[in-house]
mmCIF file of C-alpha atoms and ligand atoms in Angstrom:
data_model
loop_
_atom_site.group_PDB
_atom_site.id
_atom_site.type_symbol
_atom_site.label_atom_id
_atom_site.label_comp_id
_atom_site.label_asym_id
_atom_site.label_seq_id
_atom_site.Cartn_x
_atom_site.Cartn_y
_atom_site.Cartn_z
ATOM 1 C CA MET A 261 -12.077 2.123 -21.208
ATOM 2 C CA SER A 262 -14.618 4.514 -19.511
ATOM 3 C CA THR A 263 -16.581 3.878 -16.445
ATOM 4 C CA PHE A 264 -18.680 6.439 -13.997
ATOM 5 C CA GLY A 265 -18.471 4.241 -10.870
ATOM 6 C CA PRO A 266 -14.855 4.194 -8.764
ATOM 7 C CA VAL A 267 -12.220 1.913 -9.556
ATOM 8 C CA THR A 268 -10.528 0.318 -7.017
ATOM 9 C CA ARG A 269 -8.089 -2.129 -6.986
ATOM 10 C CA PHE A 270 -6.300 -4.982 -4.446
ATOM 11 C CA ALA A 271 -3.479 -4.873 -4.787
ATOM 12 C CA PRO A 272 -1.035 -7.770 -2.942
ATOM 13 C CA SER A 273 2.625 -8.282 -2.377
ATOM 14 C CA PRO A 274 3.518 -11.508 -3.715
ATOM 15 C CA ASN A 275 6.090 -12.544 -0.603
ATOM 16 C CA GLY A 276 3.498 -14.763 1.583
ATOM 17 C CA SER A 277 0.203 -16.560 0.594
ATOM 18 C CA LEU A 278 -3.407 -14.762 1.423
ATOM 19 C CA HIS A 279 -5.001 -14.986 4.737
ATOM 20 C CA LEU A 280 -8.587 -13.835 5.573
ATOM 21 C CA GLY A 281 -7.901 -10.167 6.130
ATOM 22 C CA HIS A 282 -6.770 -10.120 2.174
ATOM 23 C CA ALA A 283 -10.281 -12.056 2.013
ATOM 24 C CA PHE A 284 -11.849 -9.303 3.827
ATOM 25 C CA SER A 285 -9.616 -6.201 1.967
ATOM 26 C CA ALA A 286 -10.459 -7.666 -1.328
ATOM 27 C CA ILE A 287 -13.868 -8.294 -1.311
ATOM 28 C CA ALA A 288 -14.765 -4.674 0.278
ATOM 29 C CA ALA A 289 -12.828 -3.341 -2.966
ATOM 30 C CA HIS A 290 -14.435 -5.266 -5.259
ATOM 31 C CA ASP A 291 -17.889 -4.547 -3.543
ATOM 32 C CA LEU A 292 -17.531 -1.190 -4.190
ATOM 33 C CA ALA A 293 -16.846 -1.470 -7.466
ATOM 34 C CA ARG A 294 -19.698 -3.533 -8.345
ATOM 35 C CA GLU A 295 -22.264 -1.761 -5.884
ATOM 36 C CA GLY A 296 -21.274 1.622 -7.902
ATOM 37 C CA GLY A 297 -21.036 0.586 -11.519
ATOM 38 C CA GLY A 298 -17.531 0.456 -11.616
ATOM 39 C CA ARG A 299 -14.077 -1.769 -12.038
ATOM 40 C CA PHE A 300 -12.020 -3.785 -9.265
ATOM 41 C CA LEU A 301 -8.911 -4.032 -10.782
ATOM 42 C CA LEU A 302 -5.839 -6.450 -9.523
ATOM 43 C CA ARG A 303 -2.396 -5.315 -9.220
ATOM 44 C CA ILE A 304 0.056 -7.872 -8.447
ATOM 45 C CA GLU A 305 3.045 -5.479 -5.862
ATOM 46 C CA ASP A 306 6.110 -7.051 -6.931
ATOM 47 C CA ILE A 307 8.477 -4.253 -6.123
ATOM 48 C CA ASP A 308 10.405 -5.669 -3.767
ATOM 49 C CA GLY A 309 12.972 -8.187 -6.000
ATOM 50 C CA ALA A 310 14.224 -10.285 -3.291
ATOM 51 C CA ARG A 311 11.389 -11.305 -1.325
ATOM 52 C CA SER A 312 8.504 -11.628 -3.905
ATOM 53 C CA ARG A 313 7.791 -15.020 -5.530
ATOM 54 C CA PRO A 314 6.766 -14.701 -9.043
ATOM 55 C CA GLU A 315 4.524 -18.184 -8.653
ATOM 56 C CA LEU A 316 2.581 -16.179 -5.709
ATOM 57 C CA ALA A 317 1.121 -14.419 -8.397
ATOM 58 C CA ALA A 318 -1.327 -17.124 -9.469
ATOM 59 C CA GLU A 319 -2.099 -18.854 -6.757
ATOM 60 C CA PHE A 320 -3.630 -14.791 -5.770
ATOM 61 C CA ARG A 321 -5.712 -15.336 -9.354
ATOM 62 C CA GLU A 322 -6.667 -19.009 -8.144
ATOM 63 C CA ASP A 323 -7.968 -17.289 -4.679
ATOM 64 C CA LEU A 324 -9.442 -14.240 -6.139
ATOM 65 C CA GLY A 325 -11.575 -16.655 -8.346
ATOM 66 C CA TRP A 326 -12.527 -19.271 -5.068
ATOM 67 C CA LEU A 327 -14.126 -16.620 -3.255
ATOM 68 C CA GLY A 328 -16.462 -15.700 -6.609
ATOM 69 C CA LEU A 329 -14.578 -11.912 -7.329
ATOM 70 C CA GLU A 330 -13.969 -10.903 -10.907
ATOM 71 C CA TYR A 331 -11.234 -8.850 -11.905
ATOM 72 C CA GLU A 332 -9.456 -7.157 -14.663
ATOM 73 C CA GLU A 333 -5.563 -7.463 -13.875
ATOM 74 C CA VAL A 334 -3.323 -4.340 -14.934
ATOM 75 C CA PRO A 335 0.753 -4.742 -14.941
ATOM 76 C CA PRO A 336 2.492 -5.829 -11.923
ATOM 77 C CA GLN A 337 4.823 -2.903 -10.403
ATOM 78 C CA SER A 338 7.834 -5.518 -11.964
ATOM 79 C CA THR A 339 7.005 -3.510 -15.446
ATOM 80 C CA ARG A 340 6.842 0.340 -14.306
ATOM 81 C CA LEU A 341 9.965 1.073 -12.787
ATOM 82 C CA ALA A 342 11.147 3.441 -15.322
ATOM 83 C CA THR A 343 7.760 4.990 -14.640
ATOM 84 C CA TYR A 344 9.349 5.249 -11.015
ATOM 85 C CA ALA A 345 12.824 6.010 -11.554
ATOM 86 C CA ALA A 346 11.848 8.855 -14.134
ATOM 87 C CA ALA A 347 9.503 10.725 -10.987
ATOM 88 C CA ALA A 348 11.732 10.020 -8.900
ATOM 89 C CA LYS A 349 14.529 12.319 -10.796
ATOM 90 C CA ARG A 350 11.453 14.715 -10.692
ATOM 91 C CA LEU A 351 11.500 15.176 -7.238
ATOM 92 C CA ARG A 352 15.251 15.250 -6.964
ATOM 93 C CA ALA A 353 15.127 18.046 -9.431
ATOM 94 C CA MET A 354 12.816 19.751 -7.307
ATOM 95 C CA GLY A 355 15.717 19.162 -4.924
ATOM 96 C CA LEU A 356 13.727 17.120 -2.589
ATOM 97 C CA LEU A 357 15.253 13.914 -2.299
ATOM 98 C CA TYR A 358 18.100 13.323 -0.092
ATOM 99 C CA PRO A 359 20.402 10.378 0.214
ATOM 100 C CA CYS A 360 20.834 8.380 3.083
ATOM 101 C CA GLN A 361 23.454 6.081 4.330
ATOM 102 C CA CYS A 362 21.788 5.210 7.777
ATOM 103 C CA SER A 363 21.708 1.388 8.390
ATOM 104 C CA ARG A 364 18.293 0.391 10.804
ATOM 105 C CA THR A 365 20.521 0.171 13.652
ATOM 106 C CA ASP A 366 21.825 3.860 13.321
ATOM 107 C CA ILE A 367 18.585 5.269 12.763
ATOM 108 C CA LEU A 368 17.563 2.833 16.157
ATOM 109 C CA THR A 369 20.446 4.166 17.875
ATOM 110 C CA ALA A 370 19.660 7.944 17.282
ATOM 111 C CA ASN A 371 16.296 7.255 19.665
ATOM 112 C CA PRO A 372 14.257 8.641 17.018
ATOM 113 C CA PRO A 373 10.124 9.507 17.954
ATOM 114 C CA MET A 374 7.963 6.632 17.195
ATOM 115 C CA GLY A 375 4.853 7.145 14.762
ATOM 116 C CA PRO A 376 2.587 4.756 13.798
ATOM 117 C CA GLU A 377 4.288 3.002 11.838
ATOM 118 C CA GLY A 378 7.564 2.658 13.614
ATOM 119 C CA PRO A 379 10.465 5.013 14.190
ATOM 120 C CA ILE A 380 10.512 8.383 12.413
ATOM 121 C CA TYR A 381 13.626 9.028 10.986
ATOM 122 C CA PRO A 382 15.420 11.364 12.390
ATOM 123 C CA GLY A 383 16.797 13.602 9.906
ATOM 124 C CA THR A 384 20.643 12.452 10.225
ATOM 125 C CA CYS A 385 21.340 12.720 6.493
ATOM 126 C CA LYS A 386 19.609 15.866 5.825
ATOM 127 C CA GLY A 387 21.599 18.292 5.315
ATOM 128 C CA ARG A 388 24.888 15.888 5.064
ATOM 129 C CA SER A 389 27.257 16.100 2.462
ATOM 130 C CA ALA A 390 29.931 13.756 0.939
ATOM 131 C CA ILE A 391 26.722 10.768 0.959
ATOM 132 C CA ALA A 392 28.142 8.290 -1.598
ATOM 133 C CA GLU A 393 25.065 8.500 -3.628
ATOM 134 C CA GLU A 394 24.893 5.182 -5.660
ATOM 135 C CA ARG A 395 24.812 3.647 -2.402
ATOM 136 C CA ALA A 396 22.428 5.353 -0.842
ATOM 137 C CA ALA A 397 18.076 5.342 -0.081
ATOM 138 C CA TRP A 398 16.510 8.793 -1.260
ATOM 139 C CA ARG A 399 13.870 10.536 1.383
ATOM 140 C CA LEU A 400 11.474 12.798 1.201
ATOM 141 C CA ASP A 401 12.046 16.357 2.460
ATOM 142 C CA VAL A 402 8.649 16.371 3.948
ATOM 143 C CA ALA A 403 9.246 19.899 5.085
ATOM 144 C CA ALA A 404 10.043 21.035 2.056
ATOM 145 C CA ALA A 405 7.759 19.081 0.058
ATOM 146 C CA LEU A 406 4.700 20.893 2.132
ATOM 147 C CA ALA A 407 6.429 24.068 1.889
ATOM 148 C CA ARG A 408 6.129 24.003 -1.289
ATOM 149 C CA THR A 409 2.463 22.254 -1.773
ATOM 150 C CA GLY A 410 1.142 24.218 1.254
ATOM 151 C CA PRO A 411 -2.059 22.643 3.130
ATOM 152 C CA LEU A 412 -3.106 19.647 0.924
ATOM 153 C CA GLU A 413 -6.643 17.427 2.249
ATOM 154 C CA TRP A 414 -8.124 14.466 1.229
ATOM 155 C CA HIS A 415 -10.987 12.674 2.010
ATOM 156 C CA ASP A 416 -11.686 9.070 3.503
ATOM 157 C CA ASP A 417 -15.408 7.384 2.769
ATOM 158 C CA LEU A 418 -15.460 6.325 6.368
ATOM 159 C CA ALA A 419 -13.308 9.109 8.233
ATOM 160 C CA GLY A 420 -14.044 12.227 6.618
ATOM 161 C CA PRO A 421 -12.353 15.085 5.503
ATOM 162 C CA GLN A 422 -8.671 14.770 6.195
ATOM 163 C CA ILE A 423 -5.752 17.590 6.663
ATOM 164 C CA ALA A 424 -2.806 15.801 4.918
ATOM 165 C CA ARG A 425 0.002 15.054 8.123
ATOM 166 C CA PRO A 426 3.004 13.217 6.065
ATOM 167 C CA GLU A 427 4.741 14.079 8.510
ATOM 168 C CA LEU A 428 3.227 11.143 11.346
ATOM 169 C CA LEU A 429 5.803 9.219 8.983
ATOM 170 C CA GLY A 430 8.692 11.759 8.722
ATOM 171 C CA ASP A 431 10.518 11.869 5.860
ATOM 172 C CA VAL A 432 9.991 8.658 4.104
ATOM 173 C CA VAL A 433 12.410 6.501 1.966
ATOM 174 C CA LEU A 434 11.281 6.694 -1.551
ATOM 175 C CA VAL A 435 13.980 4.791 -4.163
ATOM 176 C CA ARG A 436 15.150 2.135 -1.913
ATOM 177 C CA LYS A 437 19.057 1.227 -2.435
ATOM 178 C CA ASP A 438 18.604 -1.642 -3.940
ATOM 179 C CA GLU A 439 15.462 -1.036 -6.010
ATOM 180 C CA PRO A 440 14.029 2.076 -7.705
ATOM 181 C CA ALA A 441 11.027 2.689 -5.724
ATOM 182 C CA SER A 442 9.913 1.958 -2.355
ATOM 183 C CA TYR A 443 5.956 0.778 -1.717
ATOM 184 C CA HIS A 444 4.824 4.538 -0.948
ATOM 185 C CA LEU A 445 6.090 5.914 -4.507
ATOM 186 C CA ALA A 446 5.438 3.111 -6.629
ATOM 187 C CA ALA A 447 1.317 2.526 -5.283
ATOM 188 C CA THR A 448 0.921 6.848 -5.419
ATOM 189 C CA LEU A 449 2.152 6.316 -9.095
ATOM 190 C CA ASP A 450 0.245 3.075 -9.753
ATOM 191 C CA ASP A 451 -3.117 3.989 -8.793
ATOM 192 C CA ALA A 452 -2.897 6.543 -10.624
ATOM 193 C CA ALA A 453 -1.419 5.296 -13.967
ATOM 194 C CA ASP A 454 -4.321 2.754 -13.376
ATOM 195 C CA GLY A 455 -7.006 4.979 -12.765
ATOM 196 C CA VAL A 456 -7.996 4.187 -9.784
ATOM 197 C CA THR A 457 -10.635 6.764 -7.869
ATOM 198 C CA LEU A 458 -11.268 5.109 -4.978
ATOM 199 C CA VAL A 459 -8.099 3.763 -2.851
ATOM 200 C CA THR A 460 -9.657 0.710 -0.820
ATOM 201 C CA ARG A 461 -7.263 -0.820 2.119
ATOM 202 C CA GLY A 462 -6.979 -1.724 5.133
ATOM 203 C CA ALA A 463 -6.722 1.294 8.269
ATOM 204 C CA ASP A 464 -3.418 -0.116 9.291
ATOM 205 C CA LEU A 465 -2.330 2.243 5.914
ATOM 206 C CA PHE A 466 -4.212 4.621 6.637
ATOM 207 C CA ALA A 467 -0.950 6.809 8.145
ATOM 208 C CA ALA A 468 0.232 6.192 4.488
ATOM 209 C CA SER A 469 -2.577 8.026 2.682
ATOM 210 C CA HIS A 470 -1.102 11.084 3.836
ATOM 211 C CA VAL A 471 2.100 10.803 2.043
ATOM 212 C CA HIS A 472 -0.114 9.619 -0.971
ATOM 213 C CA ARG A 473 -1.625 12.878 -0.778
ATOM 214 C CA LEU A 474 1.448 14.912 -0.770
ATOM 215 C CA LEU A 475 3.214 12.950 -3.370
ATOM 216 C CA GLN A 476 0.399 13.840 -5.364
ATOM 217 C CA ALA A 477 0.327 17.102 -5.461
ATOM 218 C CA LEU A 478 4.084 17.073 -5.717
ATOM 219 C CA LEU A 479 3.827 15.135 -9.634
ATOM 220 C CA GLY A 480 0.648 16.518 -10.934
ATOM 221 C CA LEU A 481 -1.470 13.480 -10.223
ATOM 222 C CA PRO A 482 -4.868 13.162 -9.456
ATOM 223 C CA GLN A 483 -6.766 12.749 -6.594
ATOM 224 C CA PRO A 484 -8.930 9.862 -5.416
ATOM 225 C CA ARG A 485 -11.058 9.356 -2.589
ATOM 226 C CA TRP A 486 -10.057 6.487 -0.016
ATOM 227 C CA HIS A 487 -11.307 3.835 1.943
ATOM 228 C CA HIS A 488 -9.826 2.732 5.078
ATOM 229 C CA HIS A 489 -11.723 -0.561 5.914
ATOM 230 C CA ALA A 490 -11.241 -2.513 9.934
ATOM 231 C CA LEU A 491 -8.682 -4.719 10.380
ATOM 232 C CA LEU A 492 -9.817 -8.805 10.989
ATOM 233 C CA LEU A 493 -7.505 -9.560 14.358
ATOM 234 C CA ASP A 494 -6.752 -12.597 15.383
ATOM 235 C CA VAL A 495 -7.342 -14.033 19.040
ATOM 236 C CA SER A 496 -4.703 -11.801 20.537
ATOM 237 C CA GLY A 497 -6.077 -9.068 18.819
ATOM 238 C CA GLN A 498 -3.286 -8.405 16.761
ATOM 239 C CA LYS A 499 -4.027 -7.942 12.492
ATOM 240 C CA LEU A 500 -4.134 -11.564 11.263
ATOM 241 C CA ALA A 501 -0.161 -12.075 9.596
ATOM 242 C CA LYS A 502 0.877 -15.276 7.710
ATOM 243 C CA ARG A 503 4.074 -15.120 10.173
ATOM 244 C CA ARG A 504 1.533 -15.818 13.340
ATOM 245 C CA GLY A 505 -0.153 -18.398 11.869
ATOM 246 C CA SER A 506 -2.968 -17.262 10.108
ATOM 247 C CA ALA A 507 -4.359 -19.825 7.722
ATOM 248 C CA SER A 508 -3.710 -18.706 4.167
ATOM 249 C CA LEU A 509 -6.813 -18.979 1.600
ATOM 250 C CA ALA A 510 -4.748 -21.047 -0.590
ATOM 251 C CA ASP A 511 -4.787 -23.865 2.187
ATOM 252 C CA MET A 512 -8.358 -23.650 2.695
ATOM 253 C CA ARG A 513 -9.065 -23.845 -0.404
ATOM 254 C CA ARG A 514 -7.352 -26.998 -1.051
ATOM 255 C CA ARG A 515 -8.799 -28.383 1.602
ATOM 256 C CA GLY A 516 -12.226 -28.258 -0.351
ATOM 257 C CA MET A 517 -14.161 -25.359 1.567
ATOM 258 C CA ASP A 518 -16.143 -23.149 -0.209
ATOM 259 C CA GLY A 519 -14.812 -19.911 -1.276
ATOM 260 C CA ARG A 520 -18.159 -18.149 -2.430
ATOM 261 C CA ALA A 521 -20.212 -19.157 1.172
ATOM 262 C CA LEU A 522 -17.079 -17.890 3.090
ATOM 263 C CA ALA A 523 -17.117 -14.505 0.822
ATOM 264 C CA CYS A 524 -20.847 -13.991 2.280
ATOM 265 C CA ASN A 525 -20.172 -14.799 5.799
ATOM 266 C CA LEU A 526 -17.435 -12.496 5.814
ATOM 267 C CA ARG A 527 -19.814 -9.548 3.919
ATOM 268 C CA ALA A 528 -22.383 -10.757 6.258
ATOM 269 C CA GLY A 529 -19.550 -9.946 9.671
ATOM 270 C CA VAL A 530 -20.061 -13.725 10.386
ATOM 271 C CA LEU A 531 -16.397 -14.426 11.031
ATOM 272 C CA PRO A 532 -14.876 -17.864 12.339
ATOM 273 C CA ALA A 533 -13.873 -18.685 15.597
ATOM 274 C CA GLY A 534 -10.921 -16.364 16.633
ATOM 275 C CA ILE A 535 -11.431 -13.908 14.535
ATOM 276 C CA SER A 536 -12.911 -10.121 15.361
ATOM 277 C CA LEU A 537 -13.388 -6.823 13.072
ATOM 278 C CA GLY A 538 -11.131 -4.260 14.785
ATOM 279 C CA LYS A 539 -11.868 -0.678 14.966
ATOM 280 C CA GLY A 540 -11.131 1.541 11.844
HETATM 281 N N1 LIG B 657 0.917 -3.899 -1.451
HETATM 282 C C1 LIG B 657 0.567 -3.774 -0.208
HETATM 283 C C2 LIG B 657 0.200 -4.944 0.955
HETATM 284 O O1 LIG B 657 -0.024 -5.909 0.281
HETATM 285 C C3 LIG B 657 -0.940 -3.167 0.197
HETATM 286 C C4 LIG B 657 -0.871 -1.580 -0.275
HETATM 287 C C5 LIG B 657 -1.742 -0.907 -0.956
HETATM 288 O O2 LIG B 657 -2.826 -1.331 -0.852
HETATM 289 O O3 LIG B 657 -2.091 0.226 -1.360
HETATM 290 O O4 LIG B 657 0.473 -4.842 2.355
#
C-alpha cells in the first residue's frame, strides 16, 4: 500500500501484559500516523523465544481495540529469523562482528564504564582468538563500523538533529547465543521491512537509536525519522513496569473500565493518581 503520511508502529514484546506506559506509547504512535494521513502498525516483538508468551499477542490486540486504536498488524519477529541471520552474515563478512563468550558476571567483574543502559562492554573478547564460535554471542565492533560509515546524522522530531553516537552503548550484541538476533538488529531490520518512516517509542530507547542509525547505514537501509516521547512515571519517579506493580491494561479492561475514555484522558494529559509524565 502506498502512503504519503508517516508510517509508525507499536512494537510490544509479549513477555508481560501491557500497562499505561504502553497505552501512552501506542496512542502517540497511532495519533502521529492518523494526524498525518499515514499508517499505524502493530508488530509483535517475539524474538526472545525463552521469555515470549504467545497468548499475550491476543491480549495486546484486545487492549488496542479497547483503547479505540485501529492498526494494521505486520508479521511478528519469529517469522523473520532468516532475514536476521542473513544480515548478521553480511556484517560478519564485512569483518564488523566478533564472537564473545563473556557472561554478565564476567562483564561486571571487569569494572566496565557505565552507559545509559547499564555497563558498557569493556571489549574483553575483541581480538581474542580461540573462541568457540558456535557457543558465542556476536558483538558489533562499533569503532570499525563507524570508521567504515563515517559520521552519521539522524533526526528526532522532539529533540532535533543528532550526530550518531553508537559508542554510548558500546559494542552491543547483535546475535545472541541462543537467538539469531538481538533487539537492535531485529528491530532495525523490521522497521525497514515494514516501511516505518517515523519510529515512535519511549525516551528510554533514545540511546538505542544511535546504534540503529549505524546499522541502517551499514546494511543500506532507508533512514526513518524518530520521535522519542517522554515516559509515564510511577510515584517513585521510575518508569512504569509490571514488576513494580503497575496495573495492566488487561486488568482494567476486565474490571469494566472505559478504554476510550482512558485514551482521551491520556491524550489530554489527565493522568491517574500517582502517575506523572517525565522529561523527554
Ligand atoms: N519491543 C520493545 C519493547 O517492548 C520496543 C521496541 C521499540 O519500540 O523499538 O520495549
